[in-house]
Tab-separated table of C-alpha atoms in Angstrom:
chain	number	residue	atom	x	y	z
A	1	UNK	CA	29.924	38.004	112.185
A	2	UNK	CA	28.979	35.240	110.148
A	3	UNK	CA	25.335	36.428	109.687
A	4	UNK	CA	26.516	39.556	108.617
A	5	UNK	CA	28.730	37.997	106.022
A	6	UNK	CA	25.629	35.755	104.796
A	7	UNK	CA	23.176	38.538	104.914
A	8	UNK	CA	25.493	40.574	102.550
A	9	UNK	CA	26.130	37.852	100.251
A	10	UNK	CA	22.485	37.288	99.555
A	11	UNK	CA	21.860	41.244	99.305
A	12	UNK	CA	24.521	41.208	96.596
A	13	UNK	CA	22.955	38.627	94.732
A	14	UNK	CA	19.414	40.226	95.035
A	15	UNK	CA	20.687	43.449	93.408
A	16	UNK	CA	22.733	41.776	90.793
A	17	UNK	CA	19.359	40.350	89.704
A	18	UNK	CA	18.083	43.974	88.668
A	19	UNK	CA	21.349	45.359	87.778
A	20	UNK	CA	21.456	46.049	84.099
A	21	UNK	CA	21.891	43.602	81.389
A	22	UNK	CA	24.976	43.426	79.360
A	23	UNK	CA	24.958	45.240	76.250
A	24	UNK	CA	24.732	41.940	73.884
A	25	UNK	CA	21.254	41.252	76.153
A	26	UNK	CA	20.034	44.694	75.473
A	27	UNK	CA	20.788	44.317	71.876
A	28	UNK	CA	18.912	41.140	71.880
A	29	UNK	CA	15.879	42.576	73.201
A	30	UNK	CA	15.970	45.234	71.224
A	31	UNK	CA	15.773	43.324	68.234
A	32	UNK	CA	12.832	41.489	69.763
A	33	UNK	CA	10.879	44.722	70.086
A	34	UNK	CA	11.471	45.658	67.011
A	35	UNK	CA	10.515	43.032	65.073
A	36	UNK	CA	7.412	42.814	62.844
A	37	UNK	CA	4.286	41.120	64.483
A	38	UNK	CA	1.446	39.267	62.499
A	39	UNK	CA	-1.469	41.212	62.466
A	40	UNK	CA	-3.497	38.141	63.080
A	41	UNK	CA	-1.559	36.998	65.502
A	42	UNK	CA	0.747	39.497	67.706
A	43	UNK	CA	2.262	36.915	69.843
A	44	UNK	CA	3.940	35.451	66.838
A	45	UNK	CA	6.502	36.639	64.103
A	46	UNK	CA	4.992	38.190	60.592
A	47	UNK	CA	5.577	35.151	58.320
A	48	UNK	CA	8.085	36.860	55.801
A	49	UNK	CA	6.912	34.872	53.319
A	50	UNK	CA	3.256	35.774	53.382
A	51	UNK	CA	3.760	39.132	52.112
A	52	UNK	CA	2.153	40.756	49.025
A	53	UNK	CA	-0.216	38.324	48.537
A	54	UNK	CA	-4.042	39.030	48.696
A	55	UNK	CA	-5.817	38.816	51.792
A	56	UNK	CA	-2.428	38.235	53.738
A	57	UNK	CA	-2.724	38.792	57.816
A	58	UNK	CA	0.048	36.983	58.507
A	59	UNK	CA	-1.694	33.976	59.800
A	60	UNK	CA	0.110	30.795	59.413
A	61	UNK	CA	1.225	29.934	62.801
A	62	UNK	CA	2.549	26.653	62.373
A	63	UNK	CA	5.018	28.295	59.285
A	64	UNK	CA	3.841	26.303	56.323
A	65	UNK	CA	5.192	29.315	54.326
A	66	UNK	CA	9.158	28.937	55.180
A	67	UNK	CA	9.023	25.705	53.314
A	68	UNK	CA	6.207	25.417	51.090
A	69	UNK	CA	6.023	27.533	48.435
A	70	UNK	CA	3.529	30.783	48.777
A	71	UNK	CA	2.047	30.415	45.320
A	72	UNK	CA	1.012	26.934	46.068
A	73	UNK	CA	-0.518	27.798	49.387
A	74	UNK	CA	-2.264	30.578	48.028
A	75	UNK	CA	-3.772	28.696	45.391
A	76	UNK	CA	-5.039	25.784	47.518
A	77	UNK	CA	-6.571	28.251	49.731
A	78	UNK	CA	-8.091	30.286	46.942
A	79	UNK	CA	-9.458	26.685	45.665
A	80	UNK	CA	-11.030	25.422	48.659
A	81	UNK	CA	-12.985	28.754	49.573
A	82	UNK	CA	-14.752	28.340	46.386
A	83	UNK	CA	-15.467	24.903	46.821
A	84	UNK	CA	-16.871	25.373	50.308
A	85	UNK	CA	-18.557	28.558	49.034
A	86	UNK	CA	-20.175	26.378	46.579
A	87	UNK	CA	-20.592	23.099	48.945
A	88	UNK	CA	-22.321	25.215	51.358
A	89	UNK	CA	-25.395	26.882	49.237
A	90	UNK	CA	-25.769	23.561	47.968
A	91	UNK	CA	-25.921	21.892	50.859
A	92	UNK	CA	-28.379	24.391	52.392
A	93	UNK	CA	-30.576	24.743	48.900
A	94	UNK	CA	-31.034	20.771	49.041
A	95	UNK	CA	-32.666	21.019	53.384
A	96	UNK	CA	-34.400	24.322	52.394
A	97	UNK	CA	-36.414	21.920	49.760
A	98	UNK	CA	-34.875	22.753	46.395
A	99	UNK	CA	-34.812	20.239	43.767
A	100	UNK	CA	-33.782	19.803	40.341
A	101	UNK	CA	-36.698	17.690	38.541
A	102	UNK	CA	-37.150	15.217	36.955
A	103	UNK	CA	-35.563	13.263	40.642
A	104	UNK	CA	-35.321	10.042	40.397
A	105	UNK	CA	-37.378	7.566	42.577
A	106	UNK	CA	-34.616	6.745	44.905
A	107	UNK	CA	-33.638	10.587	46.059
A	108	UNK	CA	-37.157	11.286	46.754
A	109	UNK	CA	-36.784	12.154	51.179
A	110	UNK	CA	-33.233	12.524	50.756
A	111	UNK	CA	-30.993	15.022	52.922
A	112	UNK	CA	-28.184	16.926	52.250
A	113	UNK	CA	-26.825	14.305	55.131
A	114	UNK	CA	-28.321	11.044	54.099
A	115	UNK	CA	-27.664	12.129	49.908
A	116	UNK	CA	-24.363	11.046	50.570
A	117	UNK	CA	-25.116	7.441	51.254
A	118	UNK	CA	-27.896	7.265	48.647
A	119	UNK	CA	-25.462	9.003	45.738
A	120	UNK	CA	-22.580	6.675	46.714
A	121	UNK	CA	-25.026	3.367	46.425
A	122	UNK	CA	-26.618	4.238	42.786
A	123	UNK	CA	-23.304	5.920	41.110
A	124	UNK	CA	-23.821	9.139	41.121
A	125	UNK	CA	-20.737	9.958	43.394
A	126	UNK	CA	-18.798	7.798	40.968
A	127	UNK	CA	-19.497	10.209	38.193
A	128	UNK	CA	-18.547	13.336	39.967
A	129	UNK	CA	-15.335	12.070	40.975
A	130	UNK	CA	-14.468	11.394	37.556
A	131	UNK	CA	-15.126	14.811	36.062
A	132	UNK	CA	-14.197	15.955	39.160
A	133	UNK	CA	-10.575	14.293	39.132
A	134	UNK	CA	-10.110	15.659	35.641
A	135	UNK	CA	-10.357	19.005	36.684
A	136	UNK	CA	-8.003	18.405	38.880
A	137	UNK	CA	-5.551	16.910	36.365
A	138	UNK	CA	-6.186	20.341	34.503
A	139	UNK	CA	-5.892	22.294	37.979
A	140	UNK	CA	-2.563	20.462	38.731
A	141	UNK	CA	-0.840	21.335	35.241
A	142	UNK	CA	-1.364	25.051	35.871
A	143	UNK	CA	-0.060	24.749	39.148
A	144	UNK	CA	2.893	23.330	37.874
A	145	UNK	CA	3.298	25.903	35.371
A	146	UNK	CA	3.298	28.683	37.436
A	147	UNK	CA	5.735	27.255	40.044
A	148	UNK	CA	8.217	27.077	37.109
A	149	UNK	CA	7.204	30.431	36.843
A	150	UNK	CA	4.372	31.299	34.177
A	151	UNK	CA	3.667	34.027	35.864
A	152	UNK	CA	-0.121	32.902	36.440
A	153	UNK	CA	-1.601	34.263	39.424
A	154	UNK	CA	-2.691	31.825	42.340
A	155	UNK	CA	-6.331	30.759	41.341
A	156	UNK	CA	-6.471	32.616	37.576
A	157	UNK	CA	-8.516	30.747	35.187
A	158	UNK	CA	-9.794	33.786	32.989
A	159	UNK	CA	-13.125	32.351	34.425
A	160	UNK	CA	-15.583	35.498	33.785
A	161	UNK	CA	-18.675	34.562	32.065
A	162	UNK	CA	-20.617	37.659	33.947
A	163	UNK	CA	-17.705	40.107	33.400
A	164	UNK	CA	-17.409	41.297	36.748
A	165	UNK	CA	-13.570	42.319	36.285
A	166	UNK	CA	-14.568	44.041	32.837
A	167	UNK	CA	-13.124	47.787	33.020
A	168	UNK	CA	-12.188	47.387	36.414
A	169	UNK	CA	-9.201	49.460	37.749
A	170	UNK	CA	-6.333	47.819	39.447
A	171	UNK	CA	-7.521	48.966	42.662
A	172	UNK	CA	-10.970	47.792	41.972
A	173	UNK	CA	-9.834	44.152	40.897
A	174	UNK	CA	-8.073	43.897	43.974
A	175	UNK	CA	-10.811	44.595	46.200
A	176	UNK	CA	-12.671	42.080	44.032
A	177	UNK	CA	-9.881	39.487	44.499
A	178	UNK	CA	-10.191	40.460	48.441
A	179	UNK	CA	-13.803	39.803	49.069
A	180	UNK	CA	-13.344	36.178	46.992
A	181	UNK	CA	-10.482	35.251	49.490
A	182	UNK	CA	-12.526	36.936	52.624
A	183	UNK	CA	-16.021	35.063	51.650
A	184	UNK	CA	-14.203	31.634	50.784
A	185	UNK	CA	-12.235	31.641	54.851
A	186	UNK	CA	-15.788	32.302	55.919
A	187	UNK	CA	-17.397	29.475	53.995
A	188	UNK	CA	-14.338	26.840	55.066
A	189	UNK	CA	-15.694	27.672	58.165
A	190	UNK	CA	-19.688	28.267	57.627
A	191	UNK	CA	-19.714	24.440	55.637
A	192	UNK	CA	-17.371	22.811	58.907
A	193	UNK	CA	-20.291	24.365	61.339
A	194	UNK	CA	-23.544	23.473	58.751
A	195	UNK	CA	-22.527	20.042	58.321
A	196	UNK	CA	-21.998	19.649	62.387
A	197	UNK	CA	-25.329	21.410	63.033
A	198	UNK	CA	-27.074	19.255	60.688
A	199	UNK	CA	-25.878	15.775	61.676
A	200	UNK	CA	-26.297	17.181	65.384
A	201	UNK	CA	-30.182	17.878	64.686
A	202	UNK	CA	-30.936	15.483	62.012
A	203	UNK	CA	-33.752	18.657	60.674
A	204	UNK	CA	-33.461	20.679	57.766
A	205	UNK	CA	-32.273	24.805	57.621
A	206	UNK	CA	-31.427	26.479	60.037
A	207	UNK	CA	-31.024	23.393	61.686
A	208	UNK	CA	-32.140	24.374	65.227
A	209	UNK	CA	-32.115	21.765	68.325
């Protein structure tokens, strides 16, 4: 008798494990299904805050967007793909044997890796990160201006000398403005894995083993 009462017990416990949910648990997984996923990542939430802006996939997994503002974000992203877009021909001109002449005596054998050093030692670097700093200061006012709402875009500087926007339509720009953001992830990435490769190999492009 007492087996029977056990044995029933744990039957009724089995079932009520696949017995329906209430309906506050079936509203909650409802919502669940139905909300949006991030393209880039559908495992994760669509960052709400990401929308609208060019290039968005709704990659930012660790949600700098809920409290950082998007404009800034954008524009710091903008601004680093063209540095690294920049950083990396440069760095891949200089082991592929271009030079800009007169050089000096003491660059003559340099690297792109060993430049570094060599720069730092004679000045050069010092230079650059003057004019380099006040762009910056330049950068930094605009940025400021359009978070108190200028209504600047994220990386506008009316820098066109070649006119490529010229006549453009609006669906034309934007494609324009797509391809910039596209090419600059890829060269954040490109200049990470050309600078590895090279100080890996110590040789010059394509830096093979």
């Amino acid at each position: 008798m007492k087996i029977a009462v056990v044995v029933s017990l744990l039957l009724a416990t089995t079932v009520s494990g696949f017995a329906p949910t209430s309906k506050l648990g079936g509203s909650q997984a409802t919502t669940q299904l139905a909300m949006e996923k991030s393209p880039a990542l559908p495992f994760l939430a669509m960052p709400e805050n990401t929308k609208g802006y060019v290039g968005s996939v709704g990659f930012d997994p660790f949600r700098f967007s809920d409290f950082v503002p998007m404009d800034f974000l954008a524009e710091a992203e903008i601004k680093h793909g063209r540095i690294c877009m920049m950083a990396w021909l440069g760095f891949v001109a200089v082991d592929s044997g271009l030079r800009v002449y007169p050089l000096p005596e003491a660059y003559e054998g340099l690297t792109a890796v060993t430049a570094h050093d060599a720069l730092v030692q004679s000045g050069a670097m010092s230079q650059m990160l003057l004019w380099f700093s006040v762009l910056e200061v330049f950068d930094t006012i605009a940025v400021i201006q359009m978070l108190e709402g200028s209504g600047r875009k994220p990386g506008y500087f009316g820098f066109d000398p070649l006119n490529f926007m010229k006549g453009k339509s609006d669906a034309q720009k934007a494609e324009m403005e797509l391809k910039e953001i596209t090419n600059g992830r890829l060269a954040m990435l490109a200049f990470s894995g050309v600078v590895t490769q090279a100080v890996l190999t110590g040789g010059s492009f394509p830096y093979l083993p």
